[in-house]
Structure formats: C-alpha cells, structure tokens
CSV table of C-alpha atoms in Angstrom, one decimal:
chain,number,residue,atom,x,y,z
B,2,UNK,CA,127.6,-33.1,148.7
B,3,UNK,CA,130.5,-30.7,148.4
B,4,UNK,CA,132.1,-29.8,145.1
B,5,UNK,CA,135.4,-28.0,145.3
B,6,UNK,CA,136.3,-25.2,142.8
B,7,UNK,CA,140.1,-25.0,143.0
B,8,UNK,CA,141.7,-21.6,142.7
B,9,UNK,CA,144.1,-22.6,139.9
B,10,UNK,CA,141.3,-24.1,137.8
B,11,UNK,CA,139.4,-20.8,137.5
B,12,UNK,CA,139.5,-18.7,134.3
B,13,UNK,CA,142.6,-16.5,134.5
B,14,UNK,CA,143.6,-13.4,132.5
B,15,UNK,CA,146.4,-10.9,133.1
B,16,UNK,CA,146.0,-7.7,131.1
B,17,UNK,CA,148.8,-5.9,132.8
B,18,UNK,CA,146.6,-3.4,134.6
B,19,UNK,CA,144.1,-6.1,135.6
B,20,UNK,CA,144.9,-9.6,136.9
B,21,UNK,CA,141.6,-11.4,137.2
B,22,UNK,CA,140.3,-14.9,138.0
B,23,UNK,CA,136.8,-16.0,137.2
B,24,UNK,CA,134.9,-18.7,139.2
B,25,UNK,CA,132.2,-18.8,136.5
B,26,UNK,CA,132.0,-18.1,132.8
B,27,UNK,CA,132.5,-14.4,132.2
B,28,UNK,CA,133.7,-12.2,129.3
B,29,UNK,CA,136.4,-14.1,127.3
B,30,UNK,CA,136.2,-17.1,129.7
B,31,UNK,CA,133.5,-19.7,128.8
B,32,UNK,CA,133.1,-23.1,130.5
B,33,UNK,CA,129.7,-24.7,130.2
B,34,UNK,CA,130.4,-26.6,133.4
B,35,UNK,CA,130.8,-23.4,135.4
B,36,UNK,CA,128.0,-21.0,134.4
B,37,UNK,CA,127.0,-20.0,138.0
B,38,UNK,CA,125.6,-21.7,141.1
B,39,UNK,CA,121.9,-21.2,141.7
B,40,UNK,CA,121.4,-17.3,141.7
B,41,UNK,CA,125.1,-16.7,142.1
B,42,UNK,CA,126.3,-15.8,138.6
B,43,UNK,CA,129.7,-14.2,138.9
B,44,UNK,CA,132.6,-14.2,141.4
B,45,UNK,CA,135.6,-12.4,139.9
B,46,UNK,CA,138.8,-12.0,142.0
B,47,UNK,CA,140.5,-8.8,140.6
B,48,UNK,CA,143.8,-7.2,141.2
B,49,UNK,CA,143.8,-3.7,139.7
B,50,UNK,CA,147.0,-1.8,139.2
B,51,UNK,CA,147.5,1.7,140.7
B,52,UNK,CA,145.7,4.5,138.8
B,53,UNK,CA,143.9,2.0,136.6
B,54,UNK,CA,140.4,0.6,136.5
B,55,UNK,CA,137.2,0.0,134.6
B,56,UNK,CA,135.9,3.0,132.5
B,57,UNK,CA,132.3,3.9,132.6
B,58,UNK,CA,130.2,1.0,131.4
B,59,UNK,CA,126.5,-0.1,131.6
B,60,UNK,CA,124.7,-2.9,133.5
B,61,UNK,CA,121.1,-3.9,134.0
B,62,UNK,CA,119.1,-6.5,135.8
B,63,UNK,CA,121.8,-7.7,138.2
B,64,UNK,CA,122.6,-7.3,141.9
B,65,UNK,CA,126.3,-6.4,141.9
B,66,UNK,CA,128.2,-6.7,145.2
B,67,UNK,CA,131.8,-5.5,145.6
B,68,UNK,CA,134.0,-6.6,148.5
B,69,UNK,CA,137.4,-5.0,148.8
B,70,UNK,CA,140.1,-7.2,150.4
B,71,UNK,CA,143.1,-4.8,150.3
B,72,UNK,CA,143.5,-1.2,149.0
B,73,UNK,CA,140.8,1.1,147.9
B,74,UNK,CA,138.3,1.4,144.9
B,75,UNK,CA,136.7,4.6,143.7
B,76,UNK,CA,133.2,4.1,142.4
B,77,UNK,CA,131.2,6.6,140.3
B,78,UNK,CA,127.7,6.0,138.9
B,79,UNK,CA,124.6,7.7,137.5
B,80,UNK,CA,122.2,6.3,140.0
B,81,UNK,CA,120.1,9.2,141.2
B,82,UNK,CA,118.8,9.7,144.7
B,83,UNK,CA,117.0,12.6,146.5
B,84,UNK,CA,120.3,14.0,147.5
B,85,UNK,CA,122.4,13.4,144.4
B,86,UNK,CA,122.3,12.7,140.6
B,87,UNK,CA,124.8,10.0,141.2
B,88,UNK,CA,127.5,8.6,143.5
B,89,UNK,CA,131.2,9.2,143.8
B,90,UNK,CA,132.5,7.2,146.7
B,91,UNK,CA,135.6,5.2,147.8
B,92,UNK,CA,135.2,1.6,149.0
B,93,UNK,CA,137.7,0.1,151.5
B,94,UNK,CA,138.2,-3.2,153.4
B,95,UNK,CA,135.4,-3.8,155.8
B,96,UNK,CA,132.8,-2.1,153.6
B,97,UNK,CA,130.4,-3.8,151.2
B,98,UNK,CA,128.8,-2.1,148.2
B,99,UNK,CA,125.6,-3.2,146.5
B,100,UNK,CA,124.3,-1.9,143.2
B,101,UNK,CA,120.9,-3.0,142.0
B,102,UNK,CA,121.4,-2.4,138.3
B,103,UNK,CA,117.7,-2.9,137.6
B,104,UNK,CA,116.4,-1.0,134.5
B,105,UNK,CA,119.9,0.2,133.8
B,106,UNK,CA,122.9,2.0,135.3
B,107,UNK,CA,126.3,3.3,134.2
B,108,UNK,CA,129.3,3.1,136.5
B,109,UNK,CA,133.1,3.2,136.7
B,110,UNK,CA,135.6,1.6,139.1
B,111,UNK,CA,139.1,2.9,139.5
B,112,UNK,CA,142.0,2.3,141.8
B,113,UNK,CA,142.7,5.8,143.2
B,114,UNK,CA,146.1,4.9,144.7
B,115,UNK,CA,149.3,6.0,143.0
B,116,UNK,CA,151.3,3.1,144.3
B,117,UNK,CA,149.2,0.3,145.8
B,118,UNK,CA,147.1,-2.2,143.9
B,119,UNK,CA,143.6,-3.0,144.9
B,120,UNK,CA,142.4,-6.5,145.5
B,121,UNK,CA,138.7,-7.1,145.3
B,122,UNK,CA,135.9,-9.6,144.7
B,123,UNK,CA,133.1,-8.6,142.4
B,124,UNK,CA,130.0,-10.7,142.8
B,125,UNK,CA,126.9,-10.8,140.7
B,126,UNK,CA,123.6,-12.3,141.9
B,127,UNK,CA,120.7,-12.7,139.5
B,128,UNK,CA,117.7,-10.7,140.8
B,129,UNK,CA,114.3,-12.2,141.5
B,130,UNK,CA,112.8,-10.4,138.5
B,131,UNK,CA,113.7,-8.0,135.8
B,132,UNK,CA,113.0,-4.3,135.9
B,133,UNK,CA,113.8,-3.3,139.5
B,134,UNK,CA,114.5,0.4,140.0
B,135,UNK,CA,118.2,1.0,140.2
B,136,UNK,CA,119.6,1.4,143.7
B,137,UNK,CA,122.8,1.8,145.6
B,138,UNK,CA,124.0,1.0,149.1
B,139,UNK,CA,127.4,0.9,150.8
B,140,UNK,CA,128.0,0.0,154.5
B,141,UNK,CA,130.8,-0.7,156.8
B,142,UNK,CA,130.8,-3.9,158.9
B,143,UNK,CA,133.1,-3.7,161.9
B,144,UNK,CA,136.0,-6.1,162.1
B,145,UNK,CA,134.9,-7.3,165.6
B,146,UNK,CA,131.5,-8.3,164.1
B,147,UNK,CA,133.2,-10.5,161.5
B,148,UNK,CA,135.8,-12.0,163.8
B,149,UNK,CA,135.2,-15.7,164.4
B,150,UNK,CA,131.6,-15.3,163.5
B,151,UNK,CA,129.5,-15.2,160.3
B,152,UNK,CA,128.3,-11.6,159.9
B,153,UNK,CA,125.3,-11.2,157.6
B,154,UNK,CA,126.2,-8.4,155.1
B,155,UNK,CA,123.4,-8.8,152.5
B,156,UNK,CA,119.9,-10.3,152.6
B,157,UNK,CA,116.5,-10.0,151.1
B,158,UNK,CA,115.0,-8.0,154.0
B,159,UNK,CA,118.1,-6.1,155.2
B,160,UNK,CA,117.8,-7.7,158.6
B,161,UNK,CA,120.5,-7.2,161.2
B,162,UNK,CA,121.8,-4.1,159.5
B,163,UNK,CA,122.7,-6.0,156.3
B,164,UNK,CA,122.3,-4.5,152.8
B,165,UNK,CA,119.0,-5.5,151.2
B,166,UNK,CA,119.2,-7.3,147.8
B,167,UNK,CA,116.5,-8.3,145.3
B,168,UNK,CA,116.9,-12.1,145.7
B,169,UNK,CA,116.4,-14.8,148.2
B,170,UNK,CA,120.1,-15.0,149.0
B,171,UNK,CA,122.1,-14.3,152.1
B,172,UNK,CA,125.8,-13.3,152.1
B,173,UNK,CA,128.0,-13.6,155.2
B,174,UNK,CA,131.6,-12.5,155.8
B,175,UNK,CA,133.9,-13.8,158.5
B,176,UNK,CA,137.6,-13.7,159.5
B,177,UNK,CA,138.8,-16.6,161.5
B,178,UNK,CA,141.7,-17.3,163.9
B,179,UNK,CA,143.6,-20.5,163.4
B,180,UNK,CA,141.6,-23.3,165.0
B,181,UNK,CA,138.4,-21.3,165.2
B,182,UNK,CA,135.2,-23.1,164.2
B,183,UNK,CA,131.8,-22.0,162.9
B,184,UNK,CA,128.6,-23.7,162.1
B,185,UNK,CA,125.9,-22.7,159.6
B,186,UNK,CA,122.7,-24.7,159.2
B,187,UNK,CA,121.1,-25.1,155.7
B,188,UNK,CA,117.4,-25.2,155.4
B,189,UNK,CA,115.9,-27.9,153.2
B,190,UNK,CA,116.2,-27.1,149.5
B,191,UNK,CA,118.9,-24.5,150.0
B,192,UNK,CA,122.5,-24.6,148.9
B,193,UNK,CA,125.7,-22.7,149.8
B,194,UNK,CA,128.8,-21.4,148.1
B,195,UNK,CA,131.8,-20.7,150.3
B,196,UNK,CA,134.6,-18.6,148.9
B,197,UNK,CA,138.0,-18.6,150.7
B,198,UNK,CA,139.5,-15.1,150.5
B,199,UNK,CA,142.6,-15.7,152.6
B,200,UNK,CA,144.2,-18.6,154.5
B,201,UNK,CA,142.9,-22.1,154.7
B,202,UNK,CA,139.9,-23.9,156.2
B,203,UNK,CA,137.9,-27.1,156.1
B,204,UNK,CA,134.2,-27.5,155.5
B,205,UNK,CA,132.7,-30.8,156.8
B,206,UNK,CA,136.3,-32.1,156.6
B,207,UNK,CA,137.0,-30.9,153.1
B,208,UNK,CA,140.1,-28.7,152.9
B,209,UNK,CA,140.1,-25.4,151.0
B,210,UNK,CA,143.0,-23.0,150.4
B,211,UNK,CA,143.0,-19.3,149.5
B,212,UNK,CA,141.1,-18.7,146.3
B,213,UNK,CA,139.3,-22.1,146.5
B,214,UNK,CA,135.6,-22.4,146.8
B,215,UNK,CA,133.0,-25.0,147.5
B,216,UNK,CA,129.5,-25.5,146.1
B,217,UNK,CA,127.4,-27.3,148.8
B,218,UNK,CA,124.1,-29.0,148.4
B,219,UNK,CA,122.1,-31.7,150.3
B,220,UNK,CA,123.9,-31.0,153.5
B,221,UNK,CA,122.1,-30.2,156.8
B,222,UNK,CA,124.8,-27.9,158.1
B,223,UNK,CA,128.3,-26.6,157.4
B,224,UNK,CA,131.0,-27.2,160.0
B,225,UNK,CA,133.8,-24.8,159.3
B,226,UNK,CA,137.2,-25.1,160.9
B,227,UNK,CA,140.1,-22.7,160.2
B,228,UNK,CA,143.5,-24.4,159.5
B,229,UNK,CA,145.2,-20.9,159.7
B,230,UNK,CA,144.1,-17.3,159.9
B,231,UNK,CA,141.4,-17.1,157.3
B,232,UNK,CA,138.9,-14.8,155.6
B,233,UNK,CA,135.8,-16.2,153.9
B,234,UNK,CA,132.5,-15.4,152.3
B,235,UNK,CA,129.4,-17.6,152.5
B,236,UNK,CA,126.4,-17.4,150.3
B,237,UNK,CA,123.2,-19.2,151.4
B,238,UNK,CA,121.0,-19.6,148.2
B,239,UNK,CA,117.6,-20.9,147.3
C-alpha cells in the first residue's frame, strides 16, 4: 500500500525570513491525520533567508537530523565532548548532521550567507527510549556514493560509515539520473517513507514530484524509477 503526501497539501507558513512546509503536525500546524509515520515524527522543508535563522532553543528526547539541499547552515550547541564544551560548525550539501537531544540540549541554526538562502530538511525521529545522553555527529557522504544508488547515511549500528541513531530506523540518500532505477527490499513488518527532494520519480508505478512523499506499508520491495534528474531520501522504519 502506497499513500501519497502531496507537496502542496503540507502545512505551509511564510514568515518572511522562513518559508516552511510541514509533512506532519508541527508548531502552528495541526492535522490529526498527519502526526508522523512510525518513528518518523517531523519532516520540515525550510527555506531560510540570508543572515536569519533559529535563535538558541532547547530540545530533548529526539533524534534530530538535518540535510542541507542548497546553501549553508551554521549550527551551534551546548553538547559537550572531550574536546569541546559545545559545537560551532557549518553544514553544507552532501553532509548529514545528527543531534541526539537526549536529556536536553540547546542549539541555534543560522544561515551565515549575506545573499544566498539556505534550503534544508529537518527530520525528527522518536528515539527508542527517553533519557539518552546528548550526542552530536556530522559526516560528509560523497556525491559519487549517492549517485544512482541508495547510500545509507543513518542507522542504529552506524554500519557502512553511517551516523548511528537511537532507533531501529535507516535513512538513505540518493541522487538519480533520468531513467535510473533502484530497488529496496522491505523486511516483514517494516514500512518506508520516501521524500522527493528534487525532480520526479515513481515508486512501484506511483508518480511523485518534488516535495511529494510516500508512506509505504505491506510491500515486499520498492521499485524506484527516476522520471527526471532527482534527489530523494528513503526511511526504512520498524
């Protein structure tokens, strides 16, 4: 079964400095039919104006993944490590950031550019339990490794160089040439969420455009075919 979440049906707010679209209920947007999918709780597609961003704010008990599509995002937090009392880093396309908010963190996210907006996806995954220690990871995944293949970028064990997360969830990223095809098998009891970032593609014959998503259950496998040059994220979820 494939249920399509159309781009223009998402919650949408334009605050001037922030143009944002919510796949699931978030903030001022509430839709009881769209409260998340399995452990996937938030996918916000954000366009942040130059020099603007999210001031320091707290989170807890959430796995927060940031995926930059275009531009750059400066991140600062109070997550301590042996080398630093916190992080101050810039995230760019091809990199994935994971924050385990755990028992509590404070962070800010700002577009450091004076003239270019930043386009990003912010993703929240509910952790397997409350009370994890806060943690931070940021890694680059080479364009060649995501080209016409599903590159694992986050997983419970951190296998294949992916970022470890505190949930039985797997996140893949891919860029596709027009006409390219991919296959992803789903084990019994698992579901998938596919988010189209750019371009167009079909999943088991169901067409999706940029910004569209599909919630997939009770399918043995996903047959993905790109209708044009495309970029996508795939979440394999228990």
